[in-house]
mmCIF file of C-alpha atoms and ligand atoms in Angstrom:
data_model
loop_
_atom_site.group_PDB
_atom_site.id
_atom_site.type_symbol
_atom_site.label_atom_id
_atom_site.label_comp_id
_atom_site.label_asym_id
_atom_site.label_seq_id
_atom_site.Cartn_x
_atom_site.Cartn_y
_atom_site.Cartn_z
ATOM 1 C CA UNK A 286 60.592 -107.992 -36.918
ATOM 2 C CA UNK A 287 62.007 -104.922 -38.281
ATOM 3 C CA UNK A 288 59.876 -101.598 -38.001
ATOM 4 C CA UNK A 289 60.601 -100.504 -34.452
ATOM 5 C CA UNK A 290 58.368 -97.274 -33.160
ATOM 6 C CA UNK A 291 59.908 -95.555 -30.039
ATOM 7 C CA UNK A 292 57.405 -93.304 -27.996
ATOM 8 C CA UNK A 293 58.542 -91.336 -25.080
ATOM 9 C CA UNK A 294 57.031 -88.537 -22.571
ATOM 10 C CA UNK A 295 53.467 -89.075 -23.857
ATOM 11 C CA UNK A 296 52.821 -87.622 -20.520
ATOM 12 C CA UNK A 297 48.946 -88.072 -20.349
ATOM 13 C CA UNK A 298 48.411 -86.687 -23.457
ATOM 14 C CA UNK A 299 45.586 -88.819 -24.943
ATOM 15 C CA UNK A 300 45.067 -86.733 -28.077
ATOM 16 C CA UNK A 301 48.583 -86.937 -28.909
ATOM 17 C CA UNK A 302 48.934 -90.780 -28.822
ATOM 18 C CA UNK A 303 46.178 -92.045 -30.267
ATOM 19 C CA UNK A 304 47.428 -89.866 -33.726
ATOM 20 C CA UNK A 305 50.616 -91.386 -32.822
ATOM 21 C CA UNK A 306 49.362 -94.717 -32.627
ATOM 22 C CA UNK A 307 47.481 -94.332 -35.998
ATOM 23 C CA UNK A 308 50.478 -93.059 -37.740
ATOM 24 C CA UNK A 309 52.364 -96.060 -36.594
ATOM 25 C CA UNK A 310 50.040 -99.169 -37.744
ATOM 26 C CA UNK A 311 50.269 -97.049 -41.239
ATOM 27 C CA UNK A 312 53.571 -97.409 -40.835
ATOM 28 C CA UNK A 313 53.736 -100.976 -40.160
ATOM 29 C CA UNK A 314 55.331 -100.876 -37.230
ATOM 30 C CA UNK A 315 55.790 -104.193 -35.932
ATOM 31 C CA UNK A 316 57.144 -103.518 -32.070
ATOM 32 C CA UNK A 317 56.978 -100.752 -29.510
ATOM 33 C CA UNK A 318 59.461 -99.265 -27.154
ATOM 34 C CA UNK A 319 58.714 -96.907 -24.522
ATOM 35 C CA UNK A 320 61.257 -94.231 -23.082
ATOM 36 C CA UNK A 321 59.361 -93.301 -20.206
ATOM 37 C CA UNK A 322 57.023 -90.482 -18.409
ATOM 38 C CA UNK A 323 53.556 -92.008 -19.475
ATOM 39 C CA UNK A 324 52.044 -89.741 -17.280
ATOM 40 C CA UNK A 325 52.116 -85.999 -15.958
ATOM 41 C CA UNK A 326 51.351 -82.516 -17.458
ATOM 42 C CA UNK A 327 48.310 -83.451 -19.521
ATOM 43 C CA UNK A 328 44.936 -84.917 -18.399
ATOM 44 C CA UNK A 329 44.167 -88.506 -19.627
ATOM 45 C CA UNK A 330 46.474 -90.577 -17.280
ATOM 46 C CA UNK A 331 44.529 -93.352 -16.546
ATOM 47 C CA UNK A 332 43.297 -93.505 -20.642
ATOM 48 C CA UNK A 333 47.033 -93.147 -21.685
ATOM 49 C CA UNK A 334 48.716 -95.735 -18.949
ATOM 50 C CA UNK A 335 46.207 -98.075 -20.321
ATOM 51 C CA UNK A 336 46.663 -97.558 -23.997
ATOM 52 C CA UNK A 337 50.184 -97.916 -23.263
ATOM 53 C CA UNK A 338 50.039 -100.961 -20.898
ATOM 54 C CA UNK A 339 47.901 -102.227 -23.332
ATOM 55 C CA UNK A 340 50.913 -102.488 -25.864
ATOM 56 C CA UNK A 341 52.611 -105.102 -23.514
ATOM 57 C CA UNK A 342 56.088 -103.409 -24.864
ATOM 58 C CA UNK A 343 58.870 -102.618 -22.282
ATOM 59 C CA UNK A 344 58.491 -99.230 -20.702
ATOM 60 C CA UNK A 345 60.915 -97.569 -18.454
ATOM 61 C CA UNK A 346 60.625 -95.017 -15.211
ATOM 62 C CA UNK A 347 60.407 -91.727 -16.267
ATOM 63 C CA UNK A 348 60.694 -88.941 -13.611
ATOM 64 C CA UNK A 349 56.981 -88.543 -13.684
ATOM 65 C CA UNK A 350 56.237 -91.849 -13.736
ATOM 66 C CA UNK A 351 58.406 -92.324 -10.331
ATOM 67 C CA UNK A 352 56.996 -89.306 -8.418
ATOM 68 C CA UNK A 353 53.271 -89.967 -8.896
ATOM 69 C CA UNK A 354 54.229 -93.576 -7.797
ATOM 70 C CA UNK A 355 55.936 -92.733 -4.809
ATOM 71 C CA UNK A 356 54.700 -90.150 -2.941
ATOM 72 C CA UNK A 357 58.352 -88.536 -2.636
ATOM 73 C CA UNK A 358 58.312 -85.115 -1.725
ATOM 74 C CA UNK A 359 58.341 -82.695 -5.217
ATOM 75 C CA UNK A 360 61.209 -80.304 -4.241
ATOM 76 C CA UNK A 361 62.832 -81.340 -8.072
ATOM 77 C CA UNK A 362 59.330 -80.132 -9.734
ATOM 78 C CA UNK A 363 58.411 -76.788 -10.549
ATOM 79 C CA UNK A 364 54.957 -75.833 -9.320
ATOM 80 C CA UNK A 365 52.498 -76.668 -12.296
ATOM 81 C CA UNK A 366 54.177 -79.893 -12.567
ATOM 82 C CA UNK A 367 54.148 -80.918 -9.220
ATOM 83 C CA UNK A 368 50.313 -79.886 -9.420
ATOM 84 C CA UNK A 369 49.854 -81.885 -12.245
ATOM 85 C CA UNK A 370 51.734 -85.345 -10.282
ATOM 86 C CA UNK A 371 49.348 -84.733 -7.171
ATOM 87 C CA UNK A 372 46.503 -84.809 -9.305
ATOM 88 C CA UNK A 373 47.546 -87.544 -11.358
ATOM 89 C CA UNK A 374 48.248 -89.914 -7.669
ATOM 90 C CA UNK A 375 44.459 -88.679 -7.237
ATOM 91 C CA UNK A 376 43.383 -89.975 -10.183
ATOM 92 C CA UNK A 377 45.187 -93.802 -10.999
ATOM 93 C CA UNK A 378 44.021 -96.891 -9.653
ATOM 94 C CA UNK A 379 46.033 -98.759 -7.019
ATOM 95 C CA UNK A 380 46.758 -101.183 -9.863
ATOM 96 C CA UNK A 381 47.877 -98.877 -12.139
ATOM 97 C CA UNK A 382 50.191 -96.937 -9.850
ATOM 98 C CA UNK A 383 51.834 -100.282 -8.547
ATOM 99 C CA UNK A 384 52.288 -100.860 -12.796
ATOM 100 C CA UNK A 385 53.933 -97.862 -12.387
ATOM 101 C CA UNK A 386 55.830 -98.262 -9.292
ATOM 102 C CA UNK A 387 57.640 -101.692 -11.403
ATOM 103 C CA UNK A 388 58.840 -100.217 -14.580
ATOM 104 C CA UNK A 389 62.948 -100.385 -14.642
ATOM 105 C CA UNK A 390 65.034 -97.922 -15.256
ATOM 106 C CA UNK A 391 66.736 -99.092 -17.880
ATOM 107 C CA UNK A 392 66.919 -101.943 -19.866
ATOM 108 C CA UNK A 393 68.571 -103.862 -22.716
ATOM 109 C CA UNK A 394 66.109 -105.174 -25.733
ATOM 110 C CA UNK A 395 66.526 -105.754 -29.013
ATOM 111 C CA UNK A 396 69.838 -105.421 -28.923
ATOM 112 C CA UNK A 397 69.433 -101.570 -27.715
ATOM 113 C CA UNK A 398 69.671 -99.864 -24.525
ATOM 114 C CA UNK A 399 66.390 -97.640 -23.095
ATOM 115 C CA UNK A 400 66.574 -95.674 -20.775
ATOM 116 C CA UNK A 401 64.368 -92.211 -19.727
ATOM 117 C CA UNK A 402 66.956 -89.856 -19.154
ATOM 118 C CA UNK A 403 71.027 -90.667 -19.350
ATOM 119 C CA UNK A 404 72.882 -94.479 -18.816
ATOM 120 C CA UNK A 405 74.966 -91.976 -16.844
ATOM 121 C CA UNK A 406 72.660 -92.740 -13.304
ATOM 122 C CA UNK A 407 69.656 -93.321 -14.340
ATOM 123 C CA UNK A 408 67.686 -92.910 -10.545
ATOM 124 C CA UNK A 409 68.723 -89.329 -10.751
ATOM 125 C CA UNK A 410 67.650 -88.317 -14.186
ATOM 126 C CA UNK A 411 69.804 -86.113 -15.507
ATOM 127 C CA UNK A 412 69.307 -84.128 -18.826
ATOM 128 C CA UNK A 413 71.490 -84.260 -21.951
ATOM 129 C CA UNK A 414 72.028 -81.157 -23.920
ATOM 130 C CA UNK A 415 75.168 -81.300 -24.961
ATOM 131 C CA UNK A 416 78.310 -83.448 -26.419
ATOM 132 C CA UNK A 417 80.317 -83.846 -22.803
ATOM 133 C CA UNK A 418 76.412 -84.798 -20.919
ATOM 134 C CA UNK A 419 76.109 -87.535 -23.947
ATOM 135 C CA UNK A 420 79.579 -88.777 -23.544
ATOM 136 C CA UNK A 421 79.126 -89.427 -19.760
ATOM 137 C CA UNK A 422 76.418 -91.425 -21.142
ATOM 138 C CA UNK A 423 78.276 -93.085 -23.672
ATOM 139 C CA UNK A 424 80.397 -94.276 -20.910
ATOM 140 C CA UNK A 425 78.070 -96.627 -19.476
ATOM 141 C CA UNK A 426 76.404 -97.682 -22.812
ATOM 142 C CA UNK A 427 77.133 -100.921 -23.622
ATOM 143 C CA UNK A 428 74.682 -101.340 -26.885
ATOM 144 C CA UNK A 429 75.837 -99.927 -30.326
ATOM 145 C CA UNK A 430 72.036 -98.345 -29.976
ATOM 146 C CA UNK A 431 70.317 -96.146 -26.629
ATOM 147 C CA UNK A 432 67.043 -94.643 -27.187
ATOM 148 C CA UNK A 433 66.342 -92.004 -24.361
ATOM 149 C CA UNK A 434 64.157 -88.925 -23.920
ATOM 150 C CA UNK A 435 63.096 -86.660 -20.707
ATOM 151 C CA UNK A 436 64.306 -82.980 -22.448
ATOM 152 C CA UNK A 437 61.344 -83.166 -25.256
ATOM 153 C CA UNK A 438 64.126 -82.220 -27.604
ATOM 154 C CA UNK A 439 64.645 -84.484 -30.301
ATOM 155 C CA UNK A 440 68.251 -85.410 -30.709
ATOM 156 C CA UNK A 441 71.116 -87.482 -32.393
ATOM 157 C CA UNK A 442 74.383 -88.225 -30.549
ATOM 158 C CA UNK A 443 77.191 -89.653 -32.032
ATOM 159 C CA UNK A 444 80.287 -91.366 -31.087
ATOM 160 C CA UNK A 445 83.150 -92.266 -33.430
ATOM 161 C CA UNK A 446 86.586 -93.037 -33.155
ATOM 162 C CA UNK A 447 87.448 -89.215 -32.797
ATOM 163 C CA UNK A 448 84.472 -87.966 -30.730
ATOM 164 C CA UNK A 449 81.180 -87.132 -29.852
ATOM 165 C CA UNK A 450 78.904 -85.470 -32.780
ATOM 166 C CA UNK A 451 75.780 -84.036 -32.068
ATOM 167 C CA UNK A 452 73.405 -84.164 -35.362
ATOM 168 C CA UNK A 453 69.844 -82.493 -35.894
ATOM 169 C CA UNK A 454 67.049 -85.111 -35.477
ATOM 170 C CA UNK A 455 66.560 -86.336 -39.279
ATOM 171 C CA UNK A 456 66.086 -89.515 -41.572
ATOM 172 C CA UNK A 457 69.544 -91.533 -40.816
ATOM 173 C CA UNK A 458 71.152 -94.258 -41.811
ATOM 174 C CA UNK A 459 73.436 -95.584 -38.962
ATOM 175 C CA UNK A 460 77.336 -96.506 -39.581
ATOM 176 C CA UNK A 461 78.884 -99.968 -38.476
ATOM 177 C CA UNK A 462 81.184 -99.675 -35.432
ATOM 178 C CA UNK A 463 79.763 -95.942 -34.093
ATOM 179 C CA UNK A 464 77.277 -95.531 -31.226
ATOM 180 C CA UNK A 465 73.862 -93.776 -30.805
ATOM 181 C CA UNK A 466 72.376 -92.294 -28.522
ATOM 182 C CA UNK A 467 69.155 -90.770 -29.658
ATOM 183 C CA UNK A 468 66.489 -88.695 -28.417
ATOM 184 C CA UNK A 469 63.306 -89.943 -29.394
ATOM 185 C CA UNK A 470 61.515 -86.461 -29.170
ATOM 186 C CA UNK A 471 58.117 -86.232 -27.192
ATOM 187 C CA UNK A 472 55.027 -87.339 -27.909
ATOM 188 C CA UNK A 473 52.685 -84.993 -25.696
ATOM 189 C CA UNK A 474 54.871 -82.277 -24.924
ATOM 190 C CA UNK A 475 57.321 -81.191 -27.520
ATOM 191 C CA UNK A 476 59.824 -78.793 -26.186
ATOM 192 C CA UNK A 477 61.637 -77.966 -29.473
ATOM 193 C CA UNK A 478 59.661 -74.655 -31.059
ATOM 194 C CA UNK A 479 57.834 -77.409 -33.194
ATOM 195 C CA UNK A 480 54.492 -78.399 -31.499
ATOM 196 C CA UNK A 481 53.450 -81.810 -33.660
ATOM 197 C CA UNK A 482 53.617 -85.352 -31.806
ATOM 198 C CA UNK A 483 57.147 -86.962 -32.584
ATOM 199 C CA UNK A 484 58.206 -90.563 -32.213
ATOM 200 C CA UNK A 485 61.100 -92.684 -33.866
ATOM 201 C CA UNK A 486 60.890 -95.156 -35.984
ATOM 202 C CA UNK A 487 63.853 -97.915 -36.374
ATOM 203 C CA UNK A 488 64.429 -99.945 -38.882
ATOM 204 C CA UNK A 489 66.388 -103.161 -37.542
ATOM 205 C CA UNK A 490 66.983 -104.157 -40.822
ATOM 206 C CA UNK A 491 68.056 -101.028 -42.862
ATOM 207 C CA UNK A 492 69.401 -99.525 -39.845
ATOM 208 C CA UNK A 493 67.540 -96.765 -40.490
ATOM 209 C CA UNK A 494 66.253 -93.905 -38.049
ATOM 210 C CA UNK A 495 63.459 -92.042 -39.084
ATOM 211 C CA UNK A 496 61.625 -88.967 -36.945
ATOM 212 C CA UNK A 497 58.008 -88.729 -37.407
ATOM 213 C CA UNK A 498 56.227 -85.466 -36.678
ATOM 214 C CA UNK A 499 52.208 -85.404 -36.182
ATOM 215 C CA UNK A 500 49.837 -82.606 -36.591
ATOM 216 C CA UNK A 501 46.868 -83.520 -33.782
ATOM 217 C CA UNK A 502 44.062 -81.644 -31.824
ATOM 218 C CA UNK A 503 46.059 -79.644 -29.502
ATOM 219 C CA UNK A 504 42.809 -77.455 -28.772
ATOM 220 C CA UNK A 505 41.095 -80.791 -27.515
ATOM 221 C CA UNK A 506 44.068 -81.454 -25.301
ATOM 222 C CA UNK A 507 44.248 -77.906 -24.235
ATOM 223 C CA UNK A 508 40.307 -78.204 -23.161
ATOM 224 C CA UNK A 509 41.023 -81.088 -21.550
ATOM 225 C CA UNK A 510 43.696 -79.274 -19.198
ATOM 226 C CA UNK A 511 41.499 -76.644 -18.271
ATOM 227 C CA UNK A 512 38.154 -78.950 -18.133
ATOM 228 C CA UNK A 513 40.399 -80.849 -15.089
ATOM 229 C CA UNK A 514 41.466 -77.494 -13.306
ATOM 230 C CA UNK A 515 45.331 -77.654 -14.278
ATOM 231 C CA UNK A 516 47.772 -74.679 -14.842
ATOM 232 C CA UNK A 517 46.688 -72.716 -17.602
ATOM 233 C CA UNK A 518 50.434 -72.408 -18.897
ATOM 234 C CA UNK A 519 50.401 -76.304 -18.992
ATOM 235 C CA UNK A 520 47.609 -75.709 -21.970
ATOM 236 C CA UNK A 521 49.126 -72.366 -23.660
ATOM 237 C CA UNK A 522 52.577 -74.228 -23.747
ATOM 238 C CA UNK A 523 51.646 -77.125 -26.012
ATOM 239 C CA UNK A 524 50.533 -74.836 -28.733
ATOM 240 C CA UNK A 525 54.171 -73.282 -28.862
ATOM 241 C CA UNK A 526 56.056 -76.769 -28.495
ATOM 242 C CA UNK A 527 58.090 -75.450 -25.233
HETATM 243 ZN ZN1 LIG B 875 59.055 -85.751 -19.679
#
């Protein structure tokens, strides 16, 4: 086992994942991780929980994830998104919301950390933007290695003796005795001005990190977010990556 992919916030975005998915067997990726937020925003829930299920890989609660599997009230959501969890509740089996309703928030495999949002709390995802949010992460990580998502932003934070670095997502060769804790990007919803599908791949082995960027049909996914009724700016947003 060496070729590790990392997927995160595919959020229902069929079109996205299955170019993802694709791009990692000709990768020869050996073993999947999942960061969370399977579903919301986009319109293939039920296809994408099953892909993903379907993977058997460890997958963690993403903010998403939790909210269309618990029928909290949406107060934290804006309105499109909370739109988009109601109508996702509407359309998952009871089986596939009480898959859902069991995924942890974090856990330790591999020898790395996941988790959706920050080891700093995880129930109340919090976002990481900048070097003091990633050292109240850093905190609490106990791995050398924590792959996260939940901003869309692909990121690398390091820690070394003298601080916290923050370092554009890139091909990168991790140092001996320093900690990571890297954004894996987003696979259906990029939020970083660059609209392509982007997943992580690690290398066990090398100890290599490598960001993989995917052109796929955003005008099918966009059709498929108006063909189900959902906001409009859900659709115009993917084509911008924000
Ligand atoms: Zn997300």
């Amino acid at each position: 086992m060496s070729r590790i992919a990392i997927l995160g916030d595919i959020h229902s975005n069929l079109d996205a994942l299955e170019v993802v998915l694709a791009d990692c067997r000709a990768q020869c990726v050996t073993d999947y991780l999942c960061t969370g937020d399977v579903v919301g925003y986009n319109a293939c829930p039920h296809e994408c929980l099953e892909i993903v299920r379907g993977l058997g890989c460890p997958v963690m609660m993403g903010n998403h994830d939790f909210y269309v599997c618990s029928e909290q009230d949406l107060d934290d959501f804006n309105a499109a998104a909370a739109q988009v969890v109601e109508w996702t509740r509407r359309q998952l089996s009871e089986d596939e919301i009480a898959w859902l309703r069991a995924l942890p928030f974090t856990k330790t495999v591999k020898g790395v950390t996941l988790v959706h949002s920050t080891m700093d709390n995880p129930e109340s995802f919090g976002y990481v933007f900048d070097n003091l949010q990633a050292e109240a992460n850093f905190i609490m990580q106990k791995t050398p290695i924590c792959f996260h998502g939940h901003t869309h932003c692909p990121m690398i934070y390091e820690r070394t003796m003298s601080g916290v670095y923050r370092i554009d997502p890139q091909d990168f060769k991790l140092q001996m005795g320093r900690k990571y804790f890297i954004n894996v990007g987003s696979v259906g919803q990029p939020r970083d001005g660059d609209p392509r599908a982007t997943y992580v791949i690690y290398d066990n082995v090398e100890k290599t990190i490598q960001y993989r960027r995917l052109n796929y049909n955003i005008e099918a996914a966009q059709a498929r977010i108006r063909a189900a009724g959902l906001p409009e700016r859900l659709a115009a947003r993917l084509a911008f990556g924000q």
